[in-house]
mmCIF file of C-alpha atoms (C1' of nucleotides) in Angstrom:
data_model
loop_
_atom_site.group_PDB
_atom_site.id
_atom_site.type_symbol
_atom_site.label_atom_id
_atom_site.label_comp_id
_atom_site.label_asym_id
_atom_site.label_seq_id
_atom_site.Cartn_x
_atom_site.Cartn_y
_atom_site.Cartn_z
ATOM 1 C CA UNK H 30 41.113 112.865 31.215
ATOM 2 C CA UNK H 31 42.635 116.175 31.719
ATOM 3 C CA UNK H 32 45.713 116.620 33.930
ATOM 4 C CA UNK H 33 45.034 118.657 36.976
ATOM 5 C CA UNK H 34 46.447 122.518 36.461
ATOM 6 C CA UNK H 35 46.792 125.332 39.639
ATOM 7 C CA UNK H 36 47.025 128.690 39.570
ATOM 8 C CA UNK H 37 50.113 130.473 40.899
ATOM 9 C CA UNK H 38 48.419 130.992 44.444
ATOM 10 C CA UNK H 39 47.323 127.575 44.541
ATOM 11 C CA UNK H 40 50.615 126.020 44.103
ATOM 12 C CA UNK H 41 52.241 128.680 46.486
ATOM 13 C CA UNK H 42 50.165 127.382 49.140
ATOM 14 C CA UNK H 43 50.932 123.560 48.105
ATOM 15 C CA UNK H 44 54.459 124.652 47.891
ATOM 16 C CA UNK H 45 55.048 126.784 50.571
ATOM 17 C CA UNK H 46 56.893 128.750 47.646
ATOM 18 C CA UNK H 47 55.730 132.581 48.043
ATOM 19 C CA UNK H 48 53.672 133.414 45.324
ATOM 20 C CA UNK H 49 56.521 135.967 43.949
ATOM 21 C CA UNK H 50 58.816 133.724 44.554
ATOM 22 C CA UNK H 51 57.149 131.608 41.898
ATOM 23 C CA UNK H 52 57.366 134.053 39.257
ATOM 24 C CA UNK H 53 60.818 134.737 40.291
ATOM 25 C CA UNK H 54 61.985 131.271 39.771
ATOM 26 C CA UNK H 55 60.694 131.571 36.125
ATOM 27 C CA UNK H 56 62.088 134.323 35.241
ATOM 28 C CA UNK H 57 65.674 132.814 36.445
ATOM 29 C CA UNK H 58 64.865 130.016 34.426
ATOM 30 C CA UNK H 59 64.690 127.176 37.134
ATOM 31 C CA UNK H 60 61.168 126.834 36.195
ATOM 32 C CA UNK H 61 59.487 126.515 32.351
ATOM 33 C CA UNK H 62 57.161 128.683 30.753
ATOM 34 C CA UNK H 63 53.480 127.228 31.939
ATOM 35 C CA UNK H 64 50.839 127.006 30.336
ATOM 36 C CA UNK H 65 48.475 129.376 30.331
ATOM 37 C CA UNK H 66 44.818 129.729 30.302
ATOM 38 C CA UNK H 67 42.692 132.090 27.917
ATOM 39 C CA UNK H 68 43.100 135.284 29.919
ATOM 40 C CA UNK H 69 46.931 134.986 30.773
ATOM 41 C CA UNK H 70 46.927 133.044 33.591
ATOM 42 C CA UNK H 71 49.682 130.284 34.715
ATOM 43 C CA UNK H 72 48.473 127.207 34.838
ATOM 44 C CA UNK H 73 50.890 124.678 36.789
ATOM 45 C CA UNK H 74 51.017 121.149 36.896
ATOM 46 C CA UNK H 75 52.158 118.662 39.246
ATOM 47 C CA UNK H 76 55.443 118.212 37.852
ATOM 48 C CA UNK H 77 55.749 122.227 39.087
ATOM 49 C CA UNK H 78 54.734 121.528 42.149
ATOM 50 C CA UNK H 79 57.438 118.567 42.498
ATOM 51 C CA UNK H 80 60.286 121.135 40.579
ATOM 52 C CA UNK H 81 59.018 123.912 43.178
ATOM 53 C CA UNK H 82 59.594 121.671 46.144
ATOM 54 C CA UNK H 83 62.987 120.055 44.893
ATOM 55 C CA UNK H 84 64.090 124.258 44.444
ATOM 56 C CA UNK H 85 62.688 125.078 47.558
ATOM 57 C CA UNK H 86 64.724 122.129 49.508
ATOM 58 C CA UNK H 87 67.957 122.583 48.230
ATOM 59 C CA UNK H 88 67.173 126.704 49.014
ATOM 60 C CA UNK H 89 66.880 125.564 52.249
ATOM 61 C CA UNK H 90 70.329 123.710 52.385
ATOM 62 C CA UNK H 91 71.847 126.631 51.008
ATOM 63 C CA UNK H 92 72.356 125.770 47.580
ATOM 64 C CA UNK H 93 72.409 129.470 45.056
ATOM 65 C CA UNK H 94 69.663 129.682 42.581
ATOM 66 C CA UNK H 95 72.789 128.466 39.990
ATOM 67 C CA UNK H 96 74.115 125.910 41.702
ATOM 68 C CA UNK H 97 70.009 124.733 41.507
ATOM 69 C CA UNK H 98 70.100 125.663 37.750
ATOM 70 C CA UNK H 99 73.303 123.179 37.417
ATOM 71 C CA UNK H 100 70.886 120.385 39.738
ATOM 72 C CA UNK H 101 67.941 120.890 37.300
ATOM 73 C CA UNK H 102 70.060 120.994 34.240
ATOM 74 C CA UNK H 103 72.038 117.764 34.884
ATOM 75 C CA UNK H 104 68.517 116.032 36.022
ATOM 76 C CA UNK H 105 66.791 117.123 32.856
ATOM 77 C CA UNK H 106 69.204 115.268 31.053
ATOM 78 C CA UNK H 107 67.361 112.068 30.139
ATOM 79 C CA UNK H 108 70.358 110.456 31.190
ATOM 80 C CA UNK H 109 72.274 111.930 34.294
ATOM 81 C CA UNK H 110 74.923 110.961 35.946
ATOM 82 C CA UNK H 111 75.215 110.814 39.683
ATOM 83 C CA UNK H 112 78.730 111.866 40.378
ATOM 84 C CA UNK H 113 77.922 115.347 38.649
ATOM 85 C CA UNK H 114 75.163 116.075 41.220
ATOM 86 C CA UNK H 115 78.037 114.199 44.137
ATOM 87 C CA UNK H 116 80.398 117.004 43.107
ATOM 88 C CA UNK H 117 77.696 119.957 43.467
ATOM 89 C CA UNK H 118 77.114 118.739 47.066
ATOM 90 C CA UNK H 119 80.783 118.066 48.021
ATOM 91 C CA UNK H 120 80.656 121.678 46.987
ATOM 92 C CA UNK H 121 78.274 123.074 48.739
ATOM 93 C CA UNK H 122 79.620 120.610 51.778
ATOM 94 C CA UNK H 123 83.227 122.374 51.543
ATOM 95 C CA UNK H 124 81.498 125.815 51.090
ATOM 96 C CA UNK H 125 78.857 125.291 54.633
ATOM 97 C CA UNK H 126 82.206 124.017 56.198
ATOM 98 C CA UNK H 127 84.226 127.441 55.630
ATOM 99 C CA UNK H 128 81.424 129.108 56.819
ATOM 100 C CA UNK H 129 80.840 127.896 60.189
ATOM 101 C CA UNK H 130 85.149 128.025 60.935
ATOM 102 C CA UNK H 131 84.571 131.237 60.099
ATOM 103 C CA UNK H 132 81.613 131.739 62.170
ATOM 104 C CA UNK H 133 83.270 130.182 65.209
ATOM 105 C CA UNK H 134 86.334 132.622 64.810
ATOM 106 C CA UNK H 135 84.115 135.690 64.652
ATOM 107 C CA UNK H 136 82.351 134.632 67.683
ATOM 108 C CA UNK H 137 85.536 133.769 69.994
ATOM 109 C CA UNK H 138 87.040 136.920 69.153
ATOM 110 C CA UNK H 139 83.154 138.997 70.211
ATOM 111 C CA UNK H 140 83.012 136.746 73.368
ATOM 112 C CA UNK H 141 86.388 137.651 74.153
ATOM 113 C CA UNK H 142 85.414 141.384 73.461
ATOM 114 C CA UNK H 143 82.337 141.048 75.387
ATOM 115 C CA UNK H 144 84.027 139.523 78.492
ATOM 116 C CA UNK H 145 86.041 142.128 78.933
ATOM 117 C CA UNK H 146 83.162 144.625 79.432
ATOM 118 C CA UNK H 147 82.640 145.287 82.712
ATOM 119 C CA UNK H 148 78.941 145.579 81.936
ATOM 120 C CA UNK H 149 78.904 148.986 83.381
ATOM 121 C CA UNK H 150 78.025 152.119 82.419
ATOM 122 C CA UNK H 151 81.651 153.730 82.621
ATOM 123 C CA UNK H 152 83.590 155.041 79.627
ATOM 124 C CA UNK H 153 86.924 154.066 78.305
ATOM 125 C CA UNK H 154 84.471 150.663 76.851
ATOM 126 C CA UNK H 155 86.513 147.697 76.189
ATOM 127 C CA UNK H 156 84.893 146.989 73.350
ATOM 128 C CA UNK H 157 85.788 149.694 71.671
ATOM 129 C CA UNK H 158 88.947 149.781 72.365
ATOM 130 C CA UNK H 159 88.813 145.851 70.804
ATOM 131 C CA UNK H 160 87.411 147.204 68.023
ATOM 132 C CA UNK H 161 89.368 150.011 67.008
ATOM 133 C CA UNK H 162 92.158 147.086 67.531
ATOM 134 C CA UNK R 4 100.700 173.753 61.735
ATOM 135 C CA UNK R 5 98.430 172.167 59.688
ATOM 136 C CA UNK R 6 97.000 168.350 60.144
ATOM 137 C CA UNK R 7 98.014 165.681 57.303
ATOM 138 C CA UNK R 8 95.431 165.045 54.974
ATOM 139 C CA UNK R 9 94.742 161.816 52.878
ATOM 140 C CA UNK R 10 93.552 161.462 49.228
ATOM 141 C CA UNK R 11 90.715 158.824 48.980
ATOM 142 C CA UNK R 12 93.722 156.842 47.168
ATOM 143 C CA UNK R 13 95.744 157.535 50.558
ATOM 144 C CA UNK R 14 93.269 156.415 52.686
ATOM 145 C CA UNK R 15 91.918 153.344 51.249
ATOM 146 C CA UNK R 16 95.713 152.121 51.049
ATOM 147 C CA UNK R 17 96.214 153.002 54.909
ATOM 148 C CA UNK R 18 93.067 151.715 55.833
ATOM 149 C CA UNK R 19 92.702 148.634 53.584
ATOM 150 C CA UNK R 20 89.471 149.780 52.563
ATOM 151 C CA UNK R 21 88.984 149.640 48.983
ATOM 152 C CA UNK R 22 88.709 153.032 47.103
ATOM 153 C CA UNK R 23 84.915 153.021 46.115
ATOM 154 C CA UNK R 24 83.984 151.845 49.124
ATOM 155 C CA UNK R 25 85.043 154.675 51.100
ATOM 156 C CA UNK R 26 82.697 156.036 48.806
ATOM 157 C CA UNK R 27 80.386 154.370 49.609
ATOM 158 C CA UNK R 28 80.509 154.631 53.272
ATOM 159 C CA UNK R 29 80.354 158.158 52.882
ATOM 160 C CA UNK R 30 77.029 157.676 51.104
ATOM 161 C CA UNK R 31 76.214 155.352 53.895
ATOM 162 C CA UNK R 32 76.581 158.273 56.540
ATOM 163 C CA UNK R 33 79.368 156.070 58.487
ATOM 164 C CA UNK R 34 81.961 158.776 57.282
ATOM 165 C CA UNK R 35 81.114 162.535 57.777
ATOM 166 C CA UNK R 36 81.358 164.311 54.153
ATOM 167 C CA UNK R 37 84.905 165.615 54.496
ATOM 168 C CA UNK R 38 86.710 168.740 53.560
ATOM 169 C CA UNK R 39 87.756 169.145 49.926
ATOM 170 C CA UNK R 40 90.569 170.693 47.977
ATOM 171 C CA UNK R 41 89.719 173.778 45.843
ATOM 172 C CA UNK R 42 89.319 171.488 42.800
ATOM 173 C CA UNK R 43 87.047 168.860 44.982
ATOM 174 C CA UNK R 44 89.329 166.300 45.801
ATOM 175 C CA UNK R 45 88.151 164.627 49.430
ATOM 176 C CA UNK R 46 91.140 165.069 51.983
ATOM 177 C CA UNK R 47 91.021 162.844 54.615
ATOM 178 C CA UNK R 48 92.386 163.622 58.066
ATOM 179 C CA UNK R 49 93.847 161.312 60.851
ATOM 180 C CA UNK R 50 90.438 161.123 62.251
ATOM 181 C CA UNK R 51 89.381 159.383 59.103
ATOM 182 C CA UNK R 52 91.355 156.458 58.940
ATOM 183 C CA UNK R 53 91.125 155.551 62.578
ATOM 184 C CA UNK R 54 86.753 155.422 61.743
ATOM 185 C CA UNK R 55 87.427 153.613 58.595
ATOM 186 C CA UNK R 56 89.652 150.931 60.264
ATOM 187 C CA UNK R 57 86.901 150.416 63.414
ATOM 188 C CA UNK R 58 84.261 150.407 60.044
ATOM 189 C CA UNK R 59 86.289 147.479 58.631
ATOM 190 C CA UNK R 60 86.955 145.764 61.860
ATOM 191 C CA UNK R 61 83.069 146.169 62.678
ATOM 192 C CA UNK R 62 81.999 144.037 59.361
ATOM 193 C CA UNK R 63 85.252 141.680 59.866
ATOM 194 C CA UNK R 64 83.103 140.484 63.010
ATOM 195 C CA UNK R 65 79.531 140.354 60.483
ATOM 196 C CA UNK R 66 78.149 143.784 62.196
ATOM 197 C CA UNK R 67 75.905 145.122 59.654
ATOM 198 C CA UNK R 68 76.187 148.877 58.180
ATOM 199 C CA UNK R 69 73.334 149.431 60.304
ATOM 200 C CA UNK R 70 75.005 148.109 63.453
ATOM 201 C CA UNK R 71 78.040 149.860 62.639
ATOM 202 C CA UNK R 72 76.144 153.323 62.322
ATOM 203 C CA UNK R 73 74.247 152.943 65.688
ATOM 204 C CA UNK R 74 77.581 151.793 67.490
ATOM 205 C CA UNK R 75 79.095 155.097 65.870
ATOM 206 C CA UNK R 76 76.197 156.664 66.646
ATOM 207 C CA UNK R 77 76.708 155.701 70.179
ATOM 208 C CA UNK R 78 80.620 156.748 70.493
ATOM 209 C CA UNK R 79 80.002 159.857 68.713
ATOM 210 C CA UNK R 80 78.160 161.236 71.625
ATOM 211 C CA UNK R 81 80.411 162.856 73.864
ATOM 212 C CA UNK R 82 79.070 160.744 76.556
ATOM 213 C CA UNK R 83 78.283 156.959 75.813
ATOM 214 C CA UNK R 84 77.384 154.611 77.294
ATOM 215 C CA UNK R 85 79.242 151.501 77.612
ATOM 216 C CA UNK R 86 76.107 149.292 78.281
ATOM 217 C CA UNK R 87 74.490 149.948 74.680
ATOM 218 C CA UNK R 88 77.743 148.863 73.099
ATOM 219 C CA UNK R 89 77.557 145.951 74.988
ATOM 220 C CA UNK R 90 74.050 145.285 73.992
ATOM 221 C CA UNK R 91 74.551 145.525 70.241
ATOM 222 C CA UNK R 92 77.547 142.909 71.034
ATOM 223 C CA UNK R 93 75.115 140.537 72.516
ATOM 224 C CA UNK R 94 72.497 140.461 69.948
ATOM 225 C CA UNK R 95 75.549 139.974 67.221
ATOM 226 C CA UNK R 96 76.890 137.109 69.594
ATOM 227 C CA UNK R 97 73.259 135.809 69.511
ATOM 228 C CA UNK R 98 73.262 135.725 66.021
ATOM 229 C CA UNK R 99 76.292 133.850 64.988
ATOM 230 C CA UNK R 100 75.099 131.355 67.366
ATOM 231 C CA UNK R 101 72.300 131.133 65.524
ATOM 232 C CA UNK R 102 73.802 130.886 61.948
ATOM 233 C CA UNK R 103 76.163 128.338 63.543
ATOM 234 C CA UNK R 104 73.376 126.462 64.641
ATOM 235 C CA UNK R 105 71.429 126.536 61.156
ATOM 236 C CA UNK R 106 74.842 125.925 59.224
ATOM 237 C CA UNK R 107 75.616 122.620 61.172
ATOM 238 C CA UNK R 108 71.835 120.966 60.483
ATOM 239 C CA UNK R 109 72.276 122.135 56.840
ATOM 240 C CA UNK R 110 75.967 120.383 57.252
ATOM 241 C CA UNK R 111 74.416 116.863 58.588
ATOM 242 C CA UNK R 112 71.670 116.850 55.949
ATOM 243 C CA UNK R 113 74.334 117.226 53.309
ATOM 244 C CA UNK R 114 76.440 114.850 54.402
ATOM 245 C CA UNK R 115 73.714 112.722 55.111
ATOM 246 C CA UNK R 116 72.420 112.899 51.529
ATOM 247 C CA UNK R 117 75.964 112.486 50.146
ATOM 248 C CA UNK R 118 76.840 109.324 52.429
ATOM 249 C CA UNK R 119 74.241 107.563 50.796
ATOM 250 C CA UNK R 120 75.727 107.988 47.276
ATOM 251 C CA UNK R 121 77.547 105.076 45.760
ATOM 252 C CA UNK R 122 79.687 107.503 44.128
ATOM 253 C CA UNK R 123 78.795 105.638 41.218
ATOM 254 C CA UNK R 124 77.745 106.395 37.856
ATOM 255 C CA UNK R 125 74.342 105.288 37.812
ATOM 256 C CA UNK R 126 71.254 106.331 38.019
ATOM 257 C CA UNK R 127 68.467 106.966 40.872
ATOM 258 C CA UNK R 128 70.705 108.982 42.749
ATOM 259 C CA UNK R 129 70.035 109.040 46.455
ATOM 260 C CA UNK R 130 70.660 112.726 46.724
ATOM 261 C CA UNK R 131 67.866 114.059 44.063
ATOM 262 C CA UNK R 132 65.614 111.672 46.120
ATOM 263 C CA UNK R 133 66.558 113.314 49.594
ATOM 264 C CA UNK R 134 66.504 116.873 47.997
ATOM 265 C CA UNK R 135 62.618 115.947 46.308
ATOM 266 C CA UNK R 136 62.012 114.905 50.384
ATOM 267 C "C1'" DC G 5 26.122 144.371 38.604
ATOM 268 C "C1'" DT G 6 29.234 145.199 41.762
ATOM 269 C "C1'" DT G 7 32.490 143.871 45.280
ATOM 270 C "C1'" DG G 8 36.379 141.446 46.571
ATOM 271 C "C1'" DA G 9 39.808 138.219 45.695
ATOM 272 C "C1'" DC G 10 42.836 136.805 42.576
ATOM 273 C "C1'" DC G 11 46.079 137.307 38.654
ATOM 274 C "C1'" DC G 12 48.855 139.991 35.091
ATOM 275 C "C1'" DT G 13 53.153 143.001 33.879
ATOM 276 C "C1'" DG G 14 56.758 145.944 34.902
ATOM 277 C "C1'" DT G 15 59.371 148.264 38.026
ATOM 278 C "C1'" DA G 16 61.639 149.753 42.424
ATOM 279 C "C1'" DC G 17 63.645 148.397 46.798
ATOM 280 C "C1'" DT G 18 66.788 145.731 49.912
ATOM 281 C "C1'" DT G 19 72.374 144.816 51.478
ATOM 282 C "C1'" DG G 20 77.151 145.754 50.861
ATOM 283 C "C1'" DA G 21 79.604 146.596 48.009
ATOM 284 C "C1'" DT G 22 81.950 146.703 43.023
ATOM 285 C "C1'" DA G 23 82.613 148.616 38.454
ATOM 286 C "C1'" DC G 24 82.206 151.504 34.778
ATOM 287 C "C1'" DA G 25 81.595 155.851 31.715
ATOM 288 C "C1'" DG G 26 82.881 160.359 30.816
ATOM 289 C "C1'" DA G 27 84.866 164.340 32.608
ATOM 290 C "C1'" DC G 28 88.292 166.803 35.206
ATOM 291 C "C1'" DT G 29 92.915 167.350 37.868
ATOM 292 C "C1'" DT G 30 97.367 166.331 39.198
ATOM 293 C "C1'" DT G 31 101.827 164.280 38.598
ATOM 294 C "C1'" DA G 32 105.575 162.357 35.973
ATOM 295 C "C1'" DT G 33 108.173 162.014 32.047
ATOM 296 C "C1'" DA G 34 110.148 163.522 27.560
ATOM 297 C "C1'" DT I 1 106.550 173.173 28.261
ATOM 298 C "C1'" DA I 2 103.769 169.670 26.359
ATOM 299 C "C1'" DT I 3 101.765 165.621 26.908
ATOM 300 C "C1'" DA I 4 100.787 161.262 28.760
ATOM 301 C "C1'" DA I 5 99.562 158.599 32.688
ATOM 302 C "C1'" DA I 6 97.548 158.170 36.940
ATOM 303 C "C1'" DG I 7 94.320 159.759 40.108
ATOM 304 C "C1'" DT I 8 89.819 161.682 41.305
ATOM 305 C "C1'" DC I 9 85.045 163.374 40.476
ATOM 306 C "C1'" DT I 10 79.866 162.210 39.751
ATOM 307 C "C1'" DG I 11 76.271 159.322 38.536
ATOM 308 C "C1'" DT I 12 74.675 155.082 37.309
ATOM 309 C "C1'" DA I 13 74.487 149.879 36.629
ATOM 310 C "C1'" DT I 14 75.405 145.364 38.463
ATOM 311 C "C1'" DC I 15 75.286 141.232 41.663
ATOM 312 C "C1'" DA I 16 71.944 137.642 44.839
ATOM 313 C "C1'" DA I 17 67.536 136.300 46.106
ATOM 314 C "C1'" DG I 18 63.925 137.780 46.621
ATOM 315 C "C1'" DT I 19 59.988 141.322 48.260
ATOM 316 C "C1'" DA I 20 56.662 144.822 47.332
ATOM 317 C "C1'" DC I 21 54.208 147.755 44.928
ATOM 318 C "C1'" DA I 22 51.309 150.268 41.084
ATOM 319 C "C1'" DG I 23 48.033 150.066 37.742
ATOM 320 C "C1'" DG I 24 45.589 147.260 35.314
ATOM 321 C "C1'" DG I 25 42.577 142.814 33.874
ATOM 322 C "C1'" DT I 26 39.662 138.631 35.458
ATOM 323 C "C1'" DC I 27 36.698 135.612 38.005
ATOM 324 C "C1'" DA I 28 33.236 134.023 41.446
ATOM 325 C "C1'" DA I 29 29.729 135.221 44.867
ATOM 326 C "C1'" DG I 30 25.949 137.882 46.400
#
DNA sequence: CTTGACCCTGTACTTGATACAGACTTTATA
DNA sequence: TATAAAGTCTGTATCAAGTACAGGGTCAAG
């Protein structure tokens, strides 16, 4: 009983993982080497389709393509331990946190700016004038 | 009477720019090629640093180098229009909403995910299981 | 047997800088 | 005055995280 194999497109489209993307991802070593058939092709299994989502999701929550590389290392340890992949997360918590303060102070100070505009179509723009501070 | 000029040196310290990056904004066409001294040296004039500090405030606030060179675009006409300022405002207001938005969903899945951690030392961590979905 | 769809590799492009190599110029010090 | 140090010049490489070709090989259907 063989185990089932895809082909790069196949598992793009069960992974929702461009097919570039793919190729990427094994080139920056978050993926193995597959397989391949007689003429050169990839072959994937399901295991890459599981290690494609589990990329793809933490992609999604922002996590770099090294903080995944840390993830993937620490889980293919046969034995991992938890608080290793806690302390990525905190990480990434602390990092998502900066961002939005920073976010929110960015967007005060252009609403601010932008409430000051008259909406016109005079000179002497108060946004400019915010701008060049 | 002649006007003061600026070394690139000069101007990145008066500007807080750093040095290659006035460079580079050259390159980027948000700085007009400026004169040179007889050996090649770039002088800067007044001029300079008042574009290089709106430049800086510009991406302070997250306005792309693209942004930045239509709203220059816009003020370098002798007559401008305070509306099309105002619009390229709006669309940047629009989207730090947006990243706001997207960063606070990414924030409650990740905290999600890490409330469910014993904090432990175990195994079958709860966050690998929410990031495989 | 040929057409079209797929896959292969390697490379260039994107954004917004940053950094370096190797050469030249200017300034400061001895 | 000589020389060393600091500054500037150009061009190119690097980073992240992909995306997009070009120029080939391969596979299935008609």
């Amino acid at each position: 009983m063989q185990k089932a194999t895809y082909t790069r497109g196949q598992i793009s489209a069960k992974t929702g993982c461009k097919l570039e993307t793919v190729r990427y991802y094994e080139k920056a070593g978050l993926l193995p080497p597959t397989a391949r058939s007689r003429s050169g092709y990839r072959l994937y299994a399901e295991e890459d389709a599981r290690r494609l989502r589990f990329i793809r999701r933490c992609r999604e929550l922002g996590f770099s393509i090294s903080d995944i590389r840390d993830l993937l290392g620490i889980v293919d340890k046969r034995t991992y331990n938890c608080a290793d992949i806690r302390a990525v997360t905190q990480v990434r918590i602390a990092d998502v946190k900066g961002k939005i303060s920073d976010l929110k102070k960015i967007l005060k100070t252009l609403e601010n700016m932008s409430a000051k505009c008259p909406s016109g179509t005079g000179k002497d723009c108060p946004i400019l004038e915010a701008l060049e501070k």
